[in-house]
Amino acid sequence: MFTPQGPTARELTYQALASVERGYDLLAKKFDETPFRTPDHILCAVTDTLRPLGPFATGLDLCCGTGAGLCVLRSLCTGRVAGVDFSAGMLTEARRAHPTTTLIRADALALPFAPVFDLAVSFGAFGHFLPGEQQILFQQAHASLRPGGLFAFPLPAPPRVGSLPYWALLGFDTVMRVRNAVWRPRFVMYYRTFRLADVRAKLERAGFEVSLLPVESLGRREDGSPRCRVVVARKV
């Protein structure tokens, strides 16, 4: 799962015992050598799926981390591109990779933007928000977009009940809940708290019109359903 340049087991353990912010500060220099970074083939697939909906002028990468999603925005946007994250360490790495991009340290639940963006994206960050925080997150994204602007993100199909990935995700979430029950500060990272039906309802309550686009290049499951969809939420 990790390259030789990635974090050691000791480093990962130390990170997991810290807060989310401190944990990512510690992991930042080696983050791109872990499976937690969104793979390039998914970034490219999302870019191709969104391209027919453009062109876009300005773009925002919400919870940008080391900046992988900024490449998506640069491919789709003709104007200013910005990224926001609350980890100073992750932003330091993003600045090295994207020195001309506007990068801002801020809490995604209290974004400092006026409605100036045409496209907002996010990759791999939603597990850090508890279900009760998701509504606030979507409201903040809505407030940062111009009328008609899009908030878009990939959402893989959930693993089948009883499959190995299903048990792996369930086990991870269980361990994380036990860890947070007995240890402070909390490290919020859950894989099974971001369900499509709930997400769609919260997006609509935030003022979005929601549609789903299959990511065809990532294939389909045996039942014909897409392995991954892009959730496209338009500000109305």
PDB file of N, CA and C in Angstrom, residues 15 77 82 147 203 226:
ATOM      1  N   GLN A  15       0.788   9.665  14.166  1.00  0.00           N
ATOM      2  CA  GLN A  15      -0.191  10.539  13.525  1.00  0.00           C
ATOM      3  C   GLN A  15      -1.596  10.222  14.001  1.00  0.00           C
ATOM      4  N   CYS A  77     -10.621  25.234 -15.524  1.00  0.00           N
ATOM      5  CA  CYS A  77     -10.901  26.646 -15.250  1.00  0.00           C
ATOM      6  C   CYS A  77      -9.977  27.557 -16.053  1.00  0.00           C
ATOM      7  N   ALA A  82      -7.975  28.429  -6.540  1.00  0.00           N
ATOM      8  CA  ALA A  82      -7.556  28.537  -5.144  1.00  0.00           C
ATOM      9  C   ALA A  82      -7.765  27.203  -4.439  1.00  0.00           C
ATOM     10  N   PRO A 147     -24.064  32.218  -8.310  1.00  0.00           N
ATOM     11  CA  PRO A 147     -25.294  31.564  -8.766  1.00  0.00           C
ATOM     12  C   PRO A 147     -25.027  30.740 -10.023  1.00  0.00           C
ATOM     13  N   LEU A 203     -27.384  18.270   0.580  1.00  0.00           N
ATOM     14  CA  LEU A 203     -27.042  19.217  -0.480  1.00  0.00           C
ATOM     15  C   LEU A 203     -28.274  20.006  -0.921  1.00  0.00           C
ATOM     16  N   PRO A 226     -22.620   2.070 -12.067  1.00  0.00           N
ATOM     17  CA  PRO A 226     -21.250   2.584 -12.187  1.00  0.00           C
ATOM     18  C   PRO A 226     -20.431   2.344 -10.916  1.00  0.00           C
TER      19      PRO A 226
END
